[in-house]
Coordinates of C-alpha atoms in Angstrom, one line a residue:
X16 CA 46.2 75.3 64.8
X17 CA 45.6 79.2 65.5
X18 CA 42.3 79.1 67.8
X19 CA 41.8 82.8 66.6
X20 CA 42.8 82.2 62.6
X21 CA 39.3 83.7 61.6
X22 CA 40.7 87.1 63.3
X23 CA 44.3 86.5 62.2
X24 CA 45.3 84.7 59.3
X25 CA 45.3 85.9 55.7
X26 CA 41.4 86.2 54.6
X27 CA 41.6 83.7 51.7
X28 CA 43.3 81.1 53.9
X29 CA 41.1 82.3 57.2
X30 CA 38.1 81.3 54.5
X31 CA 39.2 78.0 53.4
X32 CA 40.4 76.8 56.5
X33 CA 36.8 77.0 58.1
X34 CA 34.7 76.7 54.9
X35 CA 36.7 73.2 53.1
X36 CA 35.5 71.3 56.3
X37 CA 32.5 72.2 56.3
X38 CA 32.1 71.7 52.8
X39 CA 33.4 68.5 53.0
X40 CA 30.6 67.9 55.7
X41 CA 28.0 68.8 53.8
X42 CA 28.5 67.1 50.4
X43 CA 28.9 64.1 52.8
X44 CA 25.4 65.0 54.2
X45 CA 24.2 65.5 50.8
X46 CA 25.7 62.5 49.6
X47 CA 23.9 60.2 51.8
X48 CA 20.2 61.3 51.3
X49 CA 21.4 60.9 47.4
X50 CA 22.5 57.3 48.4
X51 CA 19.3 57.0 49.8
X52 CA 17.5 58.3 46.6
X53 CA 19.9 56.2 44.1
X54 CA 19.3 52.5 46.5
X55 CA 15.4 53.4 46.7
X56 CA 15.4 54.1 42.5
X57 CA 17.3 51.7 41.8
X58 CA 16.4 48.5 44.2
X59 CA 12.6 49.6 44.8
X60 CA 11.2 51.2 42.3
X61 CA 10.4 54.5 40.2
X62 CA 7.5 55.0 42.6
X63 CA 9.4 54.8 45.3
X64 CA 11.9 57.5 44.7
X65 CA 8.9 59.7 43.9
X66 CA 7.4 58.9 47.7
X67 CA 11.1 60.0 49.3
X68 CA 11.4 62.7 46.6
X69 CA 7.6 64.0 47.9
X70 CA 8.4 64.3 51.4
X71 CA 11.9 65.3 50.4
X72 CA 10.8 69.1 50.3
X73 CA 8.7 68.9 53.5
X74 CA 11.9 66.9 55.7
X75 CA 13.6 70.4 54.3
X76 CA 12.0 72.4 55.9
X77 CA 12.8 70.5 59.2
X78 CA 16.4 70.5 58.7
X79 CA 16.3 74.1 57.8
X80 CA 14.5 74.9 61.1
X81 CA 17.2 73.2 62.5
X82 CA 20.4 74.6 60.6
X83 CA 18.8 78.3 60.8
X84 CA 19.0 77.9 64.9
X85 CA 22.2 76.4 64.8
X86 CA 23.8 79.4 62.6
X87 CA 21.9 82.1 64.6
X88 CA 22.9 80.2 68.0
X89 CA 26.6 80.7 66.7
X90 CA 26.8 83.9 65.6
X91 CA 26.4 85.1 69.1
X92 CA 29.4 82.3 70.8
X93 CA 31.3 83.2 68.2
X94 CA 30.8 86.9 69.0
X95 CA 31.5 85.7 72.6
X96 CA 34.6 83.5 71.9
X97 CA 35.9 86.6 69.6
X98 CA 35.5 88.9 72.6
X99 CA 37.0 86.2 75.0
X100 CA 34.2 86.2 77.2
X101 CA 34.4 82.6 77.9
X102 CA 31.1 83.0 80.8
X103 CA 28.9 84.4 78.7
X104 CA 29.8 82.1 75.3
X105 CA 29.0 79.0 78.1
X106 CA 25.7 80.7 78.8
X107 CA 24.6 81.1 75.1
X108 CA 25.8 77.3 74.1
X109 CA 23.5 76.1 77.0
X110 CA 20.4 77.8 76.1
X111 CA 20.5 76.9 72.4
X112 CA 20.6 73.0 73.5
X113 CA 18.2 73.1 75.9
X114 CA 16.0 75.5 73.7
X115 CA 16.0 73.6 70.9
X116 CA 15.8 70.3 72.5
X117 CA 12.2 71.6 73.3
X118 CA 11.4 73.0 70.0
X119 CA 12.7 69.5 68.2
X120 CA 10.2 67.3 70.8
X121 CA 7.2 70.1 69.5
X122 CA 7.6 70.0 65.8
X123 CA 8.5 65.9 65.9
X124 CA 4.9 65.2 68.1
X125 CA 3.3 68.0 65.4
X126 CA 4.8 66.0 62.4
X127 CA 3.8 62.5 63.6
X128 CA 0.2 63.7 64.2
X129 CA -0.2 65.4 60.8
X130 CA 2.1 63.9 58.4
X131 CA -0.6 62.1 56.1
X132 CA -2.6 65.3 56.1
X133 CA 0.5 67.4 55.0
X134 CA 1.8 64.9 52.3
X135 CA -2.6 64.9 51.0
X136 CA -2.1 68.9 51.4
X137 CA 1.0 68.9 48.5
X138 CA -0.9 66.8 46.1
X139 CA 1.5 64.1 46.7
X140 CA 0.3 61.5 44.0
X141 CA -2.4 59.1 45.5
X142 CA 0.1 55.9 44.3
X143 CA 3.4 57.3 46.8
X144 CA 1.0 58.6 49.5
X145 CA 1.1 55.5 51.8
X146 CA 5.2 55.0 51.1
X147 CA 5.7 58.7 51.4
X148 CA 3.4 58.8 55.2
X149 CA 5.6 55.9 56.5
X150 CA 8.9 57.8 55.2
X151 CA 8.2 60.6 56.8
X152 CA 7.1 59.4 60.1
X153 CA 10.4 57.4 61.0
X154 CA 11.9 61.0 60.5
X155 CA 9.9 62.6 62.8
X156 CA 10.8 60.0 65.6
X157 CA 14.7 61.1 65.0
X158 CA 14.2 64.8 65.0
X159 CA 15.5 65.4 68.1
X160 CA 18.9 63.9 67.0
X161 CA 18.7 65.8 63.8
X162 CA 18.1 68.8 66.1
X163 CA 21.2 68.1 68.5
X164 CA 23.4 67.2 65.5
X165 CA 23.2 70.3 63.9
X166 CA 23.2 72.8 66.8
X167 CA 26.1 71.0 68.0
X168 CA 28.1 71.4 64.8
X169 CA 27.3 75.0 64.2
X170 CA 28.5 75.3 67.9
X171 CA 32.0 73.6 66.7
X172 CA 32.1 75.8 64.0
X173 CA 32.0 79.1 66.1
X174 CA 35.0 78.0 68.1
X175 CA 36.7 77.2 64.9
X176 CA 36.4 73.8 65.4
X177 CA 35.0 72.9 61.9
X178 CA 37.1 69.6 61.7
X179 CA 34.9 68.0 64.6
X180 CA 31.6 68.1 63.0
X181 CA 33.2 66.7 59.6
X182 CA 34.6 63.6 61.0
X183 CA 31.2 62.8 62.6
X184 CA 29.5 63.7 59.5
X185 CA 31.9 61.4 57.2
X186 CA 31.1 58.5 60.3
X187 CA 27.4 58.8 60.2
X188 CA 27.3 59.1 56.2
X189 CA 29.3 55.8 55.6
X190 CA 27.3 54.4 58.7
X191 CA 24.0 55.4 57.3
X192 CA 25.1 54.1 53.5
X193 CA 26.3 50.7 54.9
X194 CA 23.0 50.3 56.9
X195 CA 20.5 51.6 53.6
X196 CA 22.0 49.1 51.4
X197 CA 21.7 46.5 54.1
X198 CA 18.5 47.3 55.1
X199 CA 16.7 48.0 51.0
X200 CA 18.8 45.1 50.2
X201 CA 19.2 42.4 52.7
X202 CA 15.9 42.8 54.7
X203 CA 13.4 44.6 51.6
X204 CA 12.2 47.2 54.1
X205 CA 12.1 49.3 51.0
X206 CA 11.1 53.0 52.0
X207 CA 11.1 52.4 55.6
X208 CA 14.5 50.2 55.3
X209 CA 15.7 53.6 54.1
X210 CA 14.3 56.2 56.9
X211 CA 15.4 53.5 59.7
X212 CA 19.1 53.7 58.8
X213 CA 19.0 57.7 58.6
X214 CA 17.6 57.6 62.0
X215 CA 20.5 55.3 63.4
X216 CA 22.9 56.9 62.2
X217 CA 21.9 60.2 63.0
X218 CA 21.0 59.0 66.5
X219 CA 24.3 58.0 67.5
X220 CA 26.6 60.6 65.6
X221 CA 24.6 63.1 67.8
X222 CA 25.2 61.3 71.0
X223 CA 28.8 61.3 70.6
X224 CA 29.1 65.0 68.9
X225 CA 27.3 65.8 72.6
X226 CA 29.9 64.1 75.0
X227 CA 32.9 65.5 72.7
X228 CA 31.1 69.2 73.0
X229 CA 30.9 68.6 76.9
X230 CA 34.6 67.6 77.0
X231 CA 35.6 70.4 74.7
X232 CA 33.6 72.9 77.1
X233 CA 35.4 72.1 79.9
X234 CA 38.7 74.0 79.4
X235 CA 36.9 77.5 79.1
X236 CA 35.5 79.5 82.0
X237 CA 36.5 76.6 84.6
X238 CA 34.9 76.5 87.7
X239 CA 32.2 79.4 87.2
X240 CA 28.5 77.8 87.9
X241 CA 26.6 78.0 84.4
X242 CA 22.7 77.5 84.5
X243 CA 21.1 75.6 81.2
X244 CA 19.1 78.5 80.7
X245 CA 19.0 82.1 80.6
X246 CA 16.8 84.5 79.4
X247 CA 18.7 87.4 78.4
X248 CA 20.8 84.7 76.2
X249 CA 17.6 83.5 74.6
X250 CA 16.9 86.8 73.6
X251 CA 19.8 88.1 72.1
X252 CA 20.3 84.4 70.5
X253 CA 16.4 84.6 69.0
X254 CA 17.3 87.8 67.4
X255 CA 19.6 86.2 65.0
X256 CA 18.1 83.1 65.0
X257 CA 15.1 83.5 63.8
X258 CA 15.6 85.8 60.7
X259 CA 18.4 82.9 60.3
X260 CA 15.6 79.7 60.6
X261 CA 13.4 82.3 58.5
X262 CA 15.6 82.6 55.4
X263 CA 16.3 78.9 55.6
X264 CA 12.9 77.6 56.5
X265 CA 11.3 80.2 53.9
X266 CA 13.4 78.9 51.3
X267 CA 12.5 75.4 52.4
X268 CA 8.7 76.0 52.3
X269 CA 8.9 78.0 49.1
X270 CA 10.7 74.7 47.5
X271 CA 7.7 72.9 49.4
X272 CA 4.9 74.8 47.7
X273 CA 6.9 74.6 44.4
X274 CA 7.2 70.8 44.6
X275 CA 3.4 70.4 45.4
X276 CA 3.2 72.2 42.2
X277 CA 5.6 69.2 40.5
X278 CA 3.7 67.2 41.9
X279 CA 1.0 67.7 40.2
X280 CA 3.0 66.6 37.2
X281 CA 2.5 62.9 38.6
X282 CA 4.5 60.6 39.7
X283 CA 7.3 60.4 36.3
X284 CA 7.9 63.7 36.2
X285 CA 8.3 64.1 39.7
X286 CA 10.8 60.9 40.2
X287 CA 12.7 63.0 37.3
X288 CA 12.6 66.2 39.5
X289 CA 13.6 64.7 42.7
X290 CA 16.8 63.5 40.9
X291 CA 17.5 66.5 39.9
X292 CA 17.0 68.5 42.9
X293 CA 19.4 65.8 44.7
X294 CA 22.1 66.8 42.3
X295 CA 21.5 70.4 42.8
X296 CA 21.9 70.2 46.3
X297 CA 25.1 69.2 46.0
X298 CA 25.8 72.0 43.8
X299 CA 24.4 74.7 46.1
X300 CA 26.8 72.9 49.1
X301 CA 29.8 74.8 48.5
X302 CA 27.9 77.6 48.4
X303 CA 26.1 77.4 51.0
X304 CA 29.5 76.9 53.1
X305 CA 31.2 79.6 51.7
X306 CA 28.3 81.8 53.0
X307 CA 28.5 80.0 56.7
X308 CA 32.1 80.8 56.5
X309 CA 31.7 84.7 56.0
X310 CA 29.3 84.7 58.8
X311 CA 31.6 83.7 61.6
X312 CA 34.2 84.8 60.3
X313 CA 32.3 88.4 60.1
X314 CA 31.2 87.7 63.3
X315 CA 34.6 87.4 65.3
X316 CA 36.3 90.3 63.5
X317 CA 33.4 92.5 64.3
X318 CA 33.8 91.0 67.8
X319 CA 37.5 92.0 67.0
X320 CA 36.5 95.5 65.8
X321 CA 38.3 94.8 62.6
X322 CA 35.9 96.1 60.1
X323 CA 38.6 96.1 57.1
X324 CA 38.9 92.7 57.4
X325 CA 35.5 92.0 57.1
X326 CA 35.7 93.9 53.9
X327 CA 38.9 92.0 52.6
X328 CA 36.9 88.5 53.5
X329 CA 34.0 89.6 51.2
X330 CA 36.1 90.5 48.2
X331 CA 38.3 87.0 48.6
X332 CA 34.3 85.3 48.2
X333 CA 33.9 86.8 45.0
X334 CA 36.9 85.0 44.0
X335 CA 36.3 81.6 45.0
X336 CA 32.8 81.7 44.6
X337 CA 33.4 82.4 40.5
X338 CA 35.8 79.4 41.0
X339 CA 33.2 77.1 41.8
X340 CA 31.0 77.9 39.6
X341 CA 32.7 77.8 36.7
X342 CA 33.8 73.8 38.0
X343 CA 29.9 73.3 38.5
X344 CA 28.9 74.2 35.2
X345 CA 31.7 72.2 33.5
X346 CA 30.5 69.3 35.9
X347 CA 26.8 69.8 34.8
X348 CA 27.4 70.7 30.8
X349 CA 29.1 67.8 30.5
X350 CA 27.7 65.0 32.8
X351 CA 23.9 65.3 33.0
X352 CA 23.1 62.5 31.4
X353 CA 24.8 59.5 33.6
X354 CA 23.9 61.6 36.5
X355 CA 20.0 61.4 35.9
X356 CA 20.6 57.4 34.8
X357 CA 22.5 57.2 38.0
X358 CA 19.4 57.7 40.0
X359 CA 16.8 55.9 37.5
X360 CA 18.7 53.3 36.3
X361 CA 18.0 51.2 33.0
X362 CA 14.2 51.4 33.6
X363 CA 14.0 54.3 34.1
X364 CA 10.6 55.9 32.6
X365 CA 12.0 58.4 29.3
X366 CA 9.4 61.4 30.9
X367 CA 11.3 61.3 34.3
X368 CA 14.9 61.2 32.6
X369 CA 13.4 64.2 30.2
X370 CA 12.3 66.4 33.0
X371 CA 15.9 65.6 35.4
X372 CA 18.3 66.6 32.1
X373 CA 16.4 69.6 31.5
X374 CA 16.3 70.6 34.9
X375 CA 20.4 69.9 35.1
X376 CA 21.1 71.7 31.6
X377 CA 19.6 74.9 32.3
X378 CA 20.7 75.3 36.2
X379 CA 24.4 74.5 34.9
X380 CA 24.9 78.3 34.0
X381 CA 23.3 79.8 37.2
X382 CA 24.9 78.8 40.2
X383 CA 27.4 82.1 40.3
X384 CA 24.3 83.9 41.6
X385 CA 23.2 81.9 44.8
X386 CA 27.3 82.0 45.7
X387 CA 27.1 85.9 45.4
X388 CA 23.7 85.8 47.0
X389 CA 25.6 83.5 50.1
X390 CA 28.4 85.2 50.9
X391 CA 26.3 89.0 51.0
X392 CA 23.8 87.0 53.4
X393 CA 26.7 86.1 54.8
X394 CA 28.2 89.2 55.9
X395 CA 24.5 90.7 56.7
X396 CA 23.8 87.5 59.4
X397 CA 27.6 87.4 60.7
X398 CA 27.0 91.3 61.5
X399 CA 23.0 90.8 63.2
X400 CA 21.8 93.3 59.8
X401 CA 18.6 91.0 59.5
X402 CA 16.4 93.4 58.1
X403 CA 17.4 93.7 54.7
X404 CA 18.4 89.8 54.9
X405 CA 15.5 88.8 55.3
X406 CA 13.6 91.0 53.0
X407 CA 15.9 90.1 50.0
X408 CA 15.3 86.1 51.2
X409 CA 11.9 87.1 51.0
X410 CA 11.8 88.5 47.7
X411 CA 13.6 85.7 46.2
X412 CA 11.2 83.3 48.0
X413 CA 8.2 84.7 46.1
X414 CA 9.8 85.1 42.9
X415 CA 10.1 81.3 42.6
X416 CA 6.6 80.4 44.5
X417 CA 4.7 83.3 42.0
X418 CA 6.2 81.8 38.5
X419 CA 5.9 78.1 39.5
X420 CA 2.2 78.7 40.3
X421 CA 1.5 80.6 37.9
X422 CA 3.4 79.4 34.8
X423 CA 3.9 76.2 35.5
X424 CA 0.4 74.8 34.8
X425 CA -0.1 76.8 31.6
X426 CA 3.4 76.7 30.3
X427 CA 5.2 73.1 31.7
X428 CA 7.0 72.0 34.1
X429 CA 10.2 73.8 33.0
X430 CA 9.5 77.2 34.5
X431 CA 9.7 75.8 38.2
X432 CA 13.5 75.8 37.0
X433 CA 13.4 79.2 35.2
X434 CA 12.0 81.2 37.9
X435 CA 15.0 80.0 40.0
X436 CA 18.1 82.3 39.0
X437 CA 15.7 85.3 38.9
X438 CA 14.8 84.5 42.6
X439 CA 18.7 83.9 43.2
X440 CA 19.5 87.5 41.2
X441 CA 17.2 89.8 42.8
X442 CA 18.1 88.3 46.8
X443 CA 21.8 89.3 45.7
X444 CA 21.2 92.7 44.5
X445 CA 19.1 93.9 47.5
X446 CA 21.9 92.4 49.8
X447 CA 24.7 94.1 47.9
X448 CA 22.5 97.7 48.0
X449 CA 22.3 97.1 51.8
X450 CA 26.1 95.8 52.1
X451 CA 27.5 98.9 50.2
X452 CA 25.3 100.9 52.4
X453 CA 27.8 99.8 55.5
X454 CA 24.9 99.6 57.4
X455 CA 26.1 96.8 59.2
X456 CA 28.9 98.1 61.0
X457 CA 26.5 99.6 63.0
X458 CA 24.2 96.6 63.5
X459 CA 23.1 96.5 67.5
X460 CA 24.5 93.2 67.4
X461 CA 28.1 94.4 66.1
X462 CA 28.0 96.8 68.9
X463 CA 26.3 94.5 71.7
X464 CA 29.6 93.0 73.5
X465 CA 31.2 97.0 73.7
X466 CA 28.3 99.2 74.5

């Protein structure tokens, strides 16, 4: 295949070409914390699917952290890689490892030390906290490989090499499936059974998305010296990353403070909740990669200086974001009910099913927005206009935190889900203000590899 396609090919196939495997990828990824969520529901206990859904929204904010780095990390090889300047892409790959190899060791010795505190902190009910501790300290121990995993893959993706990461992913997901079931089943390690085999299979898909990287690397720039760290590369790399680990660490947190507001609901309402949220996070996965896709691919043509392309890309988004959406609600209108029993089984409690339906029924209209609010993000990160980004990221952010906290207590538990499309709706419209402004084309970062 076409190593420049991105730059070349037609923008709807240019799109799907990078965005299907990473979609792919990521419903795999989904699919196996579900897996996780089902085996604990279903062959532990209600209680225990409420300790994994409690810590669910804080392990979040981790991956996030590591995602957001990985996407802001890319944006500038892929600006590199666009602009052929195979030195220089070398340079930025190397500092984002070693960076965030450090950052991963910091925030996995930080988590370790405070994890009971933080799960006490979001009113996690007293009868998950001792599951939900354990839980979360086996992930802390793998965060580095988390860290390297996803760094690695956003790497893949900005040499267009979105196939890599997906057969990793699809190995580490059946891997990790195979080794929960085992482990829940076989051994009862119940909660822990199911944050050991996460860690293993994490562990070694990293190691070996590493030594294929390091092969891959060798047939640019050849020969030429490259340090693992450079400062000028860190700085140019922070100022994309860290808007990027912002928007998706602040989204993150917001869903952290808005489940410690759940939680407060107990422990049946929040089993019902965490089902739920598993089954929107599939929804929002196509999404999400369809945003992803317009950022590198806005990033090389920028790099390219093909600005009308750019253009043609976001319009093609519109259409297959309405696409998906319309299959999501279909999916959701009709199914809700065996996917809520599909986590709770026959047991489960008819307060925790009540809460998951009504969470599923309403959402089933909204997911248009976040896929219009993606792909304007998109083409704001892939050009470095972070600003406006990150202020519309914001806005949607507090939207959600404000009504859950505020409504929730004095009119139920269904406005954490209402709030949510009039977060997703007001991030889109500031976007598409500052994307019609064509501000972007000027971004420093558009201009950075030309000046």
């Amino acid at each position: 295949m076409n190593k420049d396609y991105l730059i070349q090919e037609k923008p709807l196939r240019a799109l799907l070409l990078f965005a299907l495997p990473m979609m792919i990828g990521n419903l795999f990824q989904q699919f196996y914390t579900m897996v996780d969520s089902v085996v604990v529901g279903r062959f532990v206990s209600e209680q225990a699917l409420a300790a994994v859904g409690a810590s669910y929204s804080l392990t979040t904010v981790f991956i996030s952290i590591a995602t957001g780095g990985g996407v802001g990390a890319s944006v500038i090889t892929g600006q590199y890689f666009g602009a052929k300047d195979y030195r220089g892409m070398k340079a930025s790959i190397r500092t984002a490892l070693s960076t965030f190899l450090v950052v991963s060791l910091v925030l996995g010795g930080f988590g370790l030390l405070f994890s009971r505190e933080i799960m006490i902190a979001l009113n996690t009910p007293e009868e998950v906290l001792a599951q939900a501790t354990e839980y979360l300290n086996i992930y802390f121990l793998g965060l580095p490989f988390l860290f390297m995993y996803n760094v690695l893959a956003a790497m893949f993706n900005a040499l267009g090499r979105s196939k890599i990461p997906l057969y990793l992913l699809i190995f580490s997901s059946l891997f990790n499936i195979g080794l929960d079931v085992f482990m829940v089943c076989s051994l009862h390690m119940g909660v822990a059974g199911v944050a050991w085999a996460t860690l293993i299979a994490q562990g070694i898909s990293a190691v070996f998305a590493f030594l294929i990287f390091m092969k891959e690397l060798r047939q640019y720039a050849k020969g030429e010296r490259v340090a693992w760290f450079y400062q000028e590369e860190f700085k140019n790399m922070t100022k994309v990353a860290l808007p990027s680990i912002l928007q998706q660490s602040t989204v993150s947190i917001g869903m952290m403070l808005v489940q410690s507001v759940v939680n407060s609901f107990g422990a049946e309402m929040l089993a019902g909740f965490s089902a739920a949220m598993r089954i929107e996070s599939l929804c929002v996965v196509p999404m999400a990669a369809m945003g992803n896709a317009i950022s590198s691919y806005t990033a090389q043509n920028i790099g390219a200086r093909k600005f009308e392309r750019v253009k043609q890309g976001y319009h093609t988004g519109y259409a297959i974001v309405a696409c998906i959406a319309i299959l999501l609600c279909l999916w959701l209108e009709l199914f809700y009910q065996p996917l809520i029993q599909l986590f709770l089984g026959e047991e489960g409690t008819q307060v925790a099913i009540q809460t998951g339906v009504g969470y599923l029924q309403f959402m089933g209209w909204f997911f248009v927005l976040i896929g219009l609010k993606m792909i304007t993000d998109g083409v704001l990160r892939g050009a470095g206009d972070m600003t406006m980004f990150t202020i519309a990221n914001l806005v949607n952010l507090s939207i959600r935190v404000v009504v859950a906290i505020t409504m929730a207590p004095r009119f139920g538990i269904s406005m954490v889900w209402v709030a949510v499309p009039i977060g997703w709706l007001a991030n889109y419209l500031i976007s598409f203000v500052e994307y019609r402004s064509g501000k972007w084309q000027g971004s420093p970062t558009a201009n950075h590899h030309h000046a």
